[in-house]
Short mmCIF file of C-alpha atoms and ligand atoms in Angstrom, two decimals:
data_model
loop_
_atom_site.label_atom_id
_atom_site.label_comp_id
_atom_site.label_asym_id
_atom_site.label_seq_id
_atom_site.Cartn_x
_atom_site.Cartn_y
_atom_site.Cartn_z
CA MET A 1 51.01 77.67 -20.15
CA ARG A 2 53.30 75.03 -18.39
CA ILE A 3 54.72 72.27 -20.09
CA ALA A 4 57.15 69.41 -19.23
CA ILE A 5 59.08 67.52 -21.30
CA ILE A 6 60.49 64.24 -21.60
CA GLY A 7 62.39 63.32 -24.14
CA GLY A 8 63.39 60.13 -23.32
CA ASP A 9 65.50 57.87 -25.28
CA GLY A 10 66.54 57.20 -28.13
CA THR A 11 65.44 59.69 -31.12
CA GLY A 12 63.25 60.50 -28.37
CA PRO A 13 65.43 64.66 -27.59
CA GLU A 14 65.72 64.72 -31.39
CA VAL A 15 62.27 64.77 -31.71
CA ALA A 16 61.37 66.63 -29.37
CA ALA A 17 63.89 69.04 -29.89
CA GLU A 18 61.78 70.07 -33.62
CA GLY A 19 58.51 69.80 -32.06
CA LEU A 20 60.11 72.87 -29.26
CA LYS A 21 61.44 75.06 -32.07
CA VAL A 22 58.28 75.01 -33.87
CA LEU A 23 56.65 75.75 -30.67
CA GLN A 24 58.56 78.74 -29.96
CA THR A 25 58.12 80.61 -33.62
CA VAL A 26 54.24 80.15 -33.29
CA ALA A 27 54.42 81.14 -30.23
CA ASP A 28 55.76 84.44 -31.26
CA GLU A 29 53.87 84.44 -34.17
CA VAL A 30 50.41 84.08 -32.37
CA GLY A 31 51.44 85.91 -29.38
CA PHE A 32 51.20 83.56 -26.07
CA ARG A 33 54.03 83.04 -23.48
CA TYR A 34 54.41 79.20 -21.83
CA GLU A 35 56.94 77.94 -19.82
CA THR A 36 59.09 74.16 -20.14
CA LYS A 37 60.81 72.14 -17.99
CA GLU A 38 62.59 68.69 -19.27
CA PHE A 39 61.95 65.72 -17.21
CA ASN A 40 65.12 63.03 -17.47
CA LEU A 41 63.56 59.62 -17.74
CA SER A 42 64.40 57.59 -19.24
CA GLY A 43 65.73 53.87 -19.77
CA ASN A 44 69.62 55.67 -19.10
CA ARG A 45 68.81 57.31 -16.34
CA TYR A 46 66.89 53.68 -14.70
CA LEU A 47 70.55 51.54 -15.33
CA GLN A 48 72.67 54.43 -14.29
CA ALA A 49 69.91 53.74 -10.98
CA GLY A 50 71.00 50.39 -10.55
CA GLY A 51 68.13 49.43 -12.64
CA ASP A 52 68.21 45.41 -13.33
CA PRO A 53 67.93 45.61 -17.73
CA LYS A 54 66.25 41.95 -16.98
CA THR A 55 63.37 42.29 -14.91
CA PRO A 56 62.15 45.01 -12.92
CA SER A 57 63.98 46.45 -10.04
CA ILE A 58 63.43 50.36 -8.90
CA PRO A 59 60.32 52.41 -9.92
CA VAL A 60 61.11 54.41 -13.65
CA ILE A 61 59.73 58.09 -12.17
CA HIS A 62 59.05 57.92 -8.70
CA ASP A 63 56.07 59.42 -6.73
CA SER A 64 57.18 62.30 -6.43
CA GLU A 65 58.06 62.76 -10.09
CA ILE A 66 54.33 61.67 -10.72
CA GLU A 67 53.12 64.76 -8.59
CA GLU A 68 55.70 67.27 -10.21
CA LEU A 69 53.98 66.48 -13.46
CA ARG A 70 50.14 66.42 -11.82
CA THR A 71 51.74 70.68 -11.39
CA PHE A 72 51.48 70.77 -15.32
CA ASP A 73 49.16 72.71 -18.69
CA ALA A 74 50.76 68.93 -20.55
CA ILE A 75 54.34 66.55 -20.75
CA TYR A 76 55.25 66.32 -24.33
CA LEU A 77 57.05 62.80 -24.29
CA GLY A 78 59.40 62.45 -26.54
CA ALA A 79 60.24 58.40 -27.35
CA VAL A 80 60.26 55.46 -24.64
CA GLY A 81 62.73 52.36 -25.33
CA HIS A 82 65.86 51.57 -24.81
CA PRO A 83 67.11 48.34 -26.70
CA ASP A 84 69.76 47.19 -23.26
CA ILE A 85 66.42 46.48 -21.60
CA ALA A 86 64.02 43.91 -21.83
CA PRO A 87 59.69 44.93 -22.91
CA GLY A 88 57.97 45.55 -20.92
CA ILE A 89 59.80 47.34 -18.28
CA LEU A 90 60.11 50.95 -19.74
CA GLU A 91 56.12 50.73 -22.08
CA LYS A 92 54.31 49.64 -18.45
CA GLY A 93 56.88 51.36 -15.99
CA LEU A 94 56.80 54.60 -17.40
CA LEU A 95 54.26 54.40 -19.96
CA LEU A 96 52.02 53.06 -18.81
CA LYS A 97 52.05 54.55 -14.84
CA LEU A 98 51.18 57.61 -16.63
CA ARG A 99 48.96 56.64 -18.32
CA PHE A 100 47.08 55.18 -15.47
CA THR A 101 48.10 57.85 -12.08
CA LEU A 102 47.67 60.71 -14.70
CA ASP A 103 43.92 59.10 -15.69
CA GLN A 104 44.32 59.40 -18.90
CA TYR A 105 41.94 58.05 -20.60
CA ILE A 106 41.07 59.10 -23.86
CA ASN A 107 44.12 58.72 -27.00
CA LEU A 108 43.65 60.10 -29.49
CA ARG A 109 44.62 59.52 -32.71
CA PRO A 110 44.36 61.89 -36.08
CA VAL A 111 44.37 59.41 -38.84
CA LYS A 112 45.20 61.74 -41.91
CA LEU A 113 47.26 61.76 -44.93
CA TYR A 114 49.60 64.91 -45.58
CA PRO A 115 49.44 65.86 -48.91
CA GLY A 116 52.42 64.54 -50.76
CA VAL A 117 52.98 61.35 -48.75
CA TRP A 118 53.28 57.46 -49.87
CA THR A 119 50.60 55.96 -48.52
CA PRO A 120 50.71 51.93 -49.32
CA LEU A 121 46.64 51.99 -50.64
CA LYS A 122 46.61 52.40 -53.81
CA ASP A 123 44.00 54.54 -55.26
CA LYS A 124 43.82 56.66 -52.11
CA GLY A 125 44.47 60.30 -51.60
CA PRO A 126 44.21 63.25 -48.30
CA ASP A 127 40.21 63.49 -48.99
CA ASP A 128 40.43 60.18 -48.83
CA ILE A 129 42.52 59.18 -45.35
CA ASP A 130 41.18 61.66 -43.20
CA PHE A 131 39.38 60.53 -39.70
CA VAL A 132 40.22 59.98 -35.84
CA VAL A 133 40.15 57.47 -33.37
CA VAL A 134 39.08 57.43 -29.89
CA ARG A 135 40.44 54.73 -28.38
CA GLU A 136 39.86 53.83 -24.19
CA ASN A 137 43.53 54.44 -22.89
CA THR A 138 43.37 52.63 -19.51
CA GLU A 139 41.46 49.84 -18.57
CA GLY A 140 40.67 46.56 -21.20
CA ILE A 141 43.26 44.14 -21.36
CA TYR A 142 45.99 46.75 -19.98
CA THR A 143 45.22 46.37 -16.79
CA GLY A 144 47.30 43.69 -15.51
CA MET A 145 44.68 41.65 -14.20
CA GLY A 146 45.04 38.15 -13.87
CA GLY A 147 47.87 36.23 -13.42
CA VAL A 148 50.16 32.94 -13.70
CA GLN A 149 50.08 29.95 -11.58
CA TYR A 150 52.18 26.24 -11.93
CA LYS A 151 55.66 28.48 -14.61
CA ASP A 152 57.51 26.58 -15.56
CA THR A 153 55.70 23.62 -15.46
CA PRO A 154 53.63 21.57 -17.52
CA GLN A 155 50.65 22.89 -16.56
CA GLU A 156 51.77 26.16 -16.73
CA VAL A 157 48.62 28.53 -16.80
CA SER A 158 48.43 32.08 -17.15
CA THR A 159 45.05 34.83 -17.10
CA GLN A 160 44.67 38.13 -18.90
CA ILE A 161 41.61 39.86 -18.05
CA ASN A 162 39.68 42.47 -20.28
CA CYS A 163 38.62 44.29 -17.68
CA THR A 164 35.07 46.36 -19.36
CA THR A 165 33.29 48.94 -17.05
CA ARG A 166 30.34 50.78 -18.32
CA PHE A 167 32.12 53.77 -16.57
CA GLY A 168 35.62 53.32 -18.49
CA ALA A 169 33.57 53.05 -21.52
CA GLU A 170 30.58 55.52 -21.17
CA ARG A 171 33.36 58.80 -20.67
CA ALA A 172 35.09 56.64 -23.80
CA ILE A 173 31.93 57.04 -25.87
CA ARG A 174 30.66 60.79 -25.08
CA TYR A 175 34.37 61.90 -26.11
CA ALA A 176 34.25 60.58 -29.21
CA PHE A 177 30.63 62.09 -29.55
CA GLU A 178 31.55 65.38 -28.29
CA PHE A 179 34.72 65.14 -30.19
CA CYS A 180 32.70 64.53 -33.76
CA ARG A 181 30.10 67.36 -33.03
CA ARG A 182 33.65 69.43 -33.15
CA ARG A 183 34.93 67.87 -34.83
CA ASN A 184 31.93 68.59 -37.53
CA SER A 185 32.21 66.77 -40.67
CA ARG A 186 30.41 66.12 -43.72
CA LYS A 187 30.21 62.57 -42.45
CA ARG A 188 29.30 63.28 -38.52
CA MET A 189 29.67 59.46 -37.49
CA VAL A 190 30.91 57.79 -34.69
CA THR A 191 31.68 53.82 -35.43
CA LEU A 192 32.23 52.01 -32.87
CA VAL A 193 34.00 49.24 -32.74
CA HIS A 194 34.84 45.70 -30.62
CA LYS A 195 33.91 42.00 -31.26
CA THR A 196 29.90 41.33 -29.79
CA ASN A 197 29.81 38.48 -31.90
CA VAL A 198 32.66 36.54 -29.41
CA LEU A 199 32.65 38.91 -26.58
CA THR A 200 29.24 38.70 -25.81
CA PHE A 201 29.92 40.52 -22.36
CA ALA A 202 32.88 43.21 -22.67
CA GLY A 203 31.83 43.67 -25.94
CA ASP A 204 27.44 44.33 -25.07
CA THR A 205 28.49 46.68 -22.13
CA TRP A 206 30.46 48.47 -24.07
CA PHE A 207 26.69 48.59 -27.29
CA ARG A 208 24.17 48.81 -24.99
CA ALA A 209 25.99 52.07 -23.55
CA PHE A 210 27.12 53.61 -26.81
CA ASN A 211 23.75 52.65 -28.38
CA GLU A 212 22.35 54.18 -24.86
CA ILE A 213 23.69 57.65 -24.59
CA GLY A 214 23.93 58.20 -28.51
CA GLU A 215 20.08 58.07 -29.03
CA LYS A 216 19.61 59.99 -26.05
CA GLU A 217 22.40 62.57 -25.71
CA TYR A 218 23.89 62.42 -28.97
CA PRO A 219 20.34 62.18 -32.05
CA ASP A 220 21.89 64.69 -34.12
CA ILE A 221 25.63 61.95 -34.75
CA LYS A 222 24.92 58.96 -36.84
CA ARG A 223 25.89 56.33 -34.64
CA ASP A 224 27.51 52.93 -36.66
CA TYR A 225 29.70 49.55 -34.97
CA ASN A 226 31.85 47.33 -37.07
CA HIS A 227 33.96 44.13 -35.27
CA VAL A 228 36.96 44.75 -35.45
CA ASP A 229 38.50 42.17 -37.65
CA ALA A 230 36.06 43.98 -40.17
CA CYS A 231 37.25 47.04 -39.31
CA CYS A 232 40.77 46.14 -40.69
CA MET A 233 39.52 45.49 -44.27
CA TRP A 234 37.42 48.44 -44.40
CA PHE A 235 40.55 51.12 -43.34
CA VAL A 236 41.91 49.18 -46.61
CA LYS A 237 39.35 49.10 -48.71
CA ASN A 238 37.57 52.06 -47.75
CA PRO A 239 39.00 54.77 -45.56
CA GLU A 240 37.43 57.56 -46.67
CA TYR A 241 33.94 55.48 -44.69
CA TYR A 242 35.58 56.28 -41.62
CA ASP A 243 34.85 60.26 -39.27
CA VAL A 244 35.17 59.00 -36.26
CA LEU A 245 35.90 55.79 -34.48
CA VAL A 246 36.08 54.63 -30.07
CA THR A 247 36.67 51.56 -29.53
CA ASP A 248 37.80 49.53 -25.98
CA ASN A 249 42.00 49.50 -25.38
CA ILE A 250 43.96 46.41 -26.85
CA PHE A 251 41.58 46.62 -30.20
CA GLY A 252 42.43 50.87 -30.85
CA ASP A 253 45.88 49.81 -30.35
CA ILE A 254 46.34 47.10 -32.91
CA ILE A 255 44.14 49.63 -35.38
CA THR A 256 46.11 52.48 -34.75
CA ASP A 257 49.59 51.06 -36.14
CA LEU A 258 47.03 49.96 -39.59
CA ALA A 259 45.91 53.37 -39.30
CA ALA A 260 49.67 54.64 -38.79
CA ILE A 261 50.74 53.17 -41.99
CA ILE A 262 47.60 54.37 -44.01
CA GLN A 263 48.84 57.52 -42.86
CA GLY A 264 52.37 56.86 -44.13
CA GLY A 265 53.97 55.17 -41.46
CA LEU A 266 54.86 56.27 -38.34
CA GLY A 267 57.00 58.82 -38.78
CA VAL A 268 54.33 61.19 -39.20
CA ALA A 269 51.75 59.23 -36.71
CA ALA A 270 51.25 60.95 -33.20
CA GLY A 271 48.80 60.81 -31.17
CA GLY A 272 47.29 61.99 -27.50
CA ASN A 273 47.05 60.56 -23.69
CA LEU A 274 44.18 62.81 -22.70
CA ASN A 275 42.88 63.38 -19.16
CA PRO A 276 40.68 66.32 -20.21
CA LYS A 277 40.06 67.94 -16.48
CA GLY A 278 43.46 66.84 -15.53
CA VAL A 279 47.06 66.52 -17.72
CA SER A 280 47.01 65.17 -21.00
CA MET A 281 50.05 64.50 -22.70
CA TYR A 282 51.07 64.72 -26.35
CA GLU A 283 53.68 62.04 -27.81
CA PRO A 284 54.87 60.99 -31.41
CA MET A 285 54.30 57.36 -32.44
CA GLY A 286 57.23 56.63 -33.89
CA GLY A 287 58.82 54.40 -31.01
CA SER A 288 62.62 55.61 -30.18
CA ALA A 289 64.59 54.26 -33.17
CA PRO A 290 67.82 53.62 -31.11
CA LYS A 291 69.63 52.92 -34.81
CA TYR A 292 68.79 56.22 -35.80
CA THR A 293 70.17 58.44 -32.89
CA GLY A 294 72.31 61.48 -33.65
CA LYS A 295 72.90 60.67 -37.15
CA LYS A 296 69.67 63.44 -37.14
CA VAL A 297 67.85 61.68 -40.07
CA ILE A 298 64.54 60.78 -38.17
CA ASN A 299 61.25 62.78 -38.99
CA PRO A 300 60.18 64.82 -37.17
CA ILE A 301 56.76 65.43 -39.00
CA ALA A 302 55.36 63.50 -35.71
CA ALA A 303 56.29 65.06 -33.04
CA ILE A 304 55.81 68.05 -34.58
CA ALA A 305 52.26 67.25 -35.44
CA ALA A 306 52.22 65.76 -31.68
CA MET A 307 52.82 69.50 -30.59
CA ALA A 308 49.98 70.84 -32.48
CA MET A 309 47.65 68.50 -31.11
CA LEU A 310 49.62 70.04 -27.83
CA LEU A 311 48.08 73.09 -28.74
CA ARG A 312 45.27 72.37 -30.38
CA GLU A 313 43.72 69.89 -27.30
CA THR A 314 44.96 72.64 -24.62
CA GLY A 315 43.79 75.53 -26.02
CA SER A 316 39.77 73.56 -27.00
CA HIS A 317 39.71 71.76 -23.32
CA ARG A 318 39.84 75.34 -22.21
CA ASN A 319 38.32 77.18 -24.47
CA ASP A 320 41.38 79.04 -25.07
CA THR A 321 41.16 80.90 -29.28
CA GLN A 322 44.63 81.14 -29.23
CA LEU A 323 46.27 78.34 -28.73
CA VAL A 324 44.21 76.64 -30.77
CA GLU A 325 44.56 79.20 -33.52
CA ALA A 326 48.55 77.67 -32.87
CA GLY A 327 47.54 74.26 -32.88
CA ASN A 328 45.74 74.73 -36.33
CA ARG A 329 48.47 77.26 -37.71
CA VAL A 330 51.24 74.74 -36.96
CA GLU A 331 48.84 71.83 -38.56
CA ALA A 332 48.65 74.43 -41.61
CA ALA A 333 52.73 74.24 -42.21
CA ILE A 334 52.86 70.63 -41.83
CA VAL A 335 50.80 70.23 -44.92
CA ALA A 336 52.78 72.92 -46.64
CA VAL A 337 56.01 70.73 -45.59
CA THR A 338 54.92 67.52 -46.65
CA PRO A 339 54.96 68.10 -50.14
CA MET A 340 58.83 69.35 -50.15
CA MET A 341 59.94 66.03 -48.71
CA LYS A 342 61.70 63.26 -50.92
CA SER A 343 59.88 60.79 -48.44
CA GLN A 344 58.73 60.62 -44.82
CA ALA A 345 61.24 57.48 -44.26
CA ALA A 346 64.29 57.92 -41.46
CA GLY A 347 67.03 58.52 -44.02
CA GLN A 348 65.12 59.09 -47.35
CA MET A 349 63.40 62.78 -46.37
CA GLY A 350 66.39 64.70 -48.80
CA TYR A 351 66.54 67.27 -44.92
CA SER A 352 67.90 65.92 -41.82
CA THR A 353 66.05 66.22 -38.81
CA THR A 354 66.64 70.16 -37.96
CA GLU A 355 65.79 70.85 -41.52
CA VAL A 356 62.23 69.24 -41.23
CA GLY A 357 61.88 71.36 -38.52
CA ASP A 358 63.56 74.73 -39.86
CA LEU A 359 61.45 74.06 -43.35
CA VAL A 360 58.32 74.09 -40.71
CA ALA A 361 59.28 76.38 -38.09
CA ARG A 362 59.44 78.80 -41.49
CA ALA A 363 56.15 77.98 -43.33
CA VAL A 364 54.89 79.19 -39.53
CA ARG A 365 56.15 82.08 -39.80
CA GLN A 366 55.06 82.85 -43.53
CA ARG A 367 51.29 82.02 -42.74
C1 LIG B 1 51.04 52.82 -28.57
C2 LIG B 1 52.65 51.38 -27.85
C3 LIG B 1 52.15 50.96 -26.26
C4 LIG B 1 50.71 50.23 -26.13
C5 LIG B 1 53.41 50.30 -25.59
C6 LIG B 1 54.04 51.22 -25.97
C7 LIG B 1 53.04 49.88 -24.31
O1 LIG B 1 52.13 50.49 -28.97
O2 LIG B 1 51.19 53.56 -27.41
O3 LIG B 1 49.86 52.12 -29.44
O4 LIG B 1 50.26 49.18 -25.44
O5 LIG B 1 49.82 51.10 -25.69
MN1 LIG B 2 50.66 50.86 -29.97
#
């Protein structure tokens, strides 16, 4: 297995290093071989190459680099975001560019409260908070379609088009149903999340695709529907209700941040940008947290969980049981370590970044 490493900015490289430490350990234990290659794709590089911090002026990633990334089995990303660079430049120039060019059409966000982790939800524990959001990752309002007219005049007009295709909805929906079968929880239910009462065109494309595919191809799985606003209430009130959710790009972006906080925050939440037949990219959700850079106080659990996902998903996309086992073993090690930590918040873990990585690596060995 060949893994491309993009440490990125801020604390990204620090947390990625702990994920790689755990990878090394689990590879030794389970007995598989891998290679890594680091790619310097950061805000710092953009600035050093003469990039304008205020407006996109040069590519953040070159086409030749994307072509090279295509040859890897997976990409492991630390963090994107630089305090001196205007919002949007790195996000669009690197993260969204990779998602779109590599057609990573699924954003997979497991939402699991690990034992001993604090949640802001009263009376809810690990048995209650355990579901998965499947977010469409390449279209909707993220395509950049639309524009602005009469800018900086009182007549300024802007549009941002919610581009929904039957093809895009269908592949996300099929992925969610397949994932639900594979997960095989007691609930065996996929919840479609949209806003069909207002988005009567785009919502209806999703709704019909969901019900037609579900009825014909997945009669064994229960189908459920929530409006996105109501879904936010239920996440807080009854998270135990959910099994697998499927939703469009922007709704998925928003509900997965709500989900991240109920699972203990950005220190633990991990996600995958998946192209099941191509190259997928795995990342902690936390961002670059520039003020903590180099202080060794940031929580690497999310990055380690992203590594567990990388192993499990790469394994399941290509029927490699050894990699799936390795992923499960890393996840079990996380579950063994979170109760030992004082908190999942940066600087309050009771351990440094590297110590948490060491604890997880030790737990991987002890099993
Ligand atoms: C996420 C992030 C990105 C998104 C940003 C950084 C472009 O918020 O992965 O959820 O909106 O998709
Ligand atoms: Mn987001």
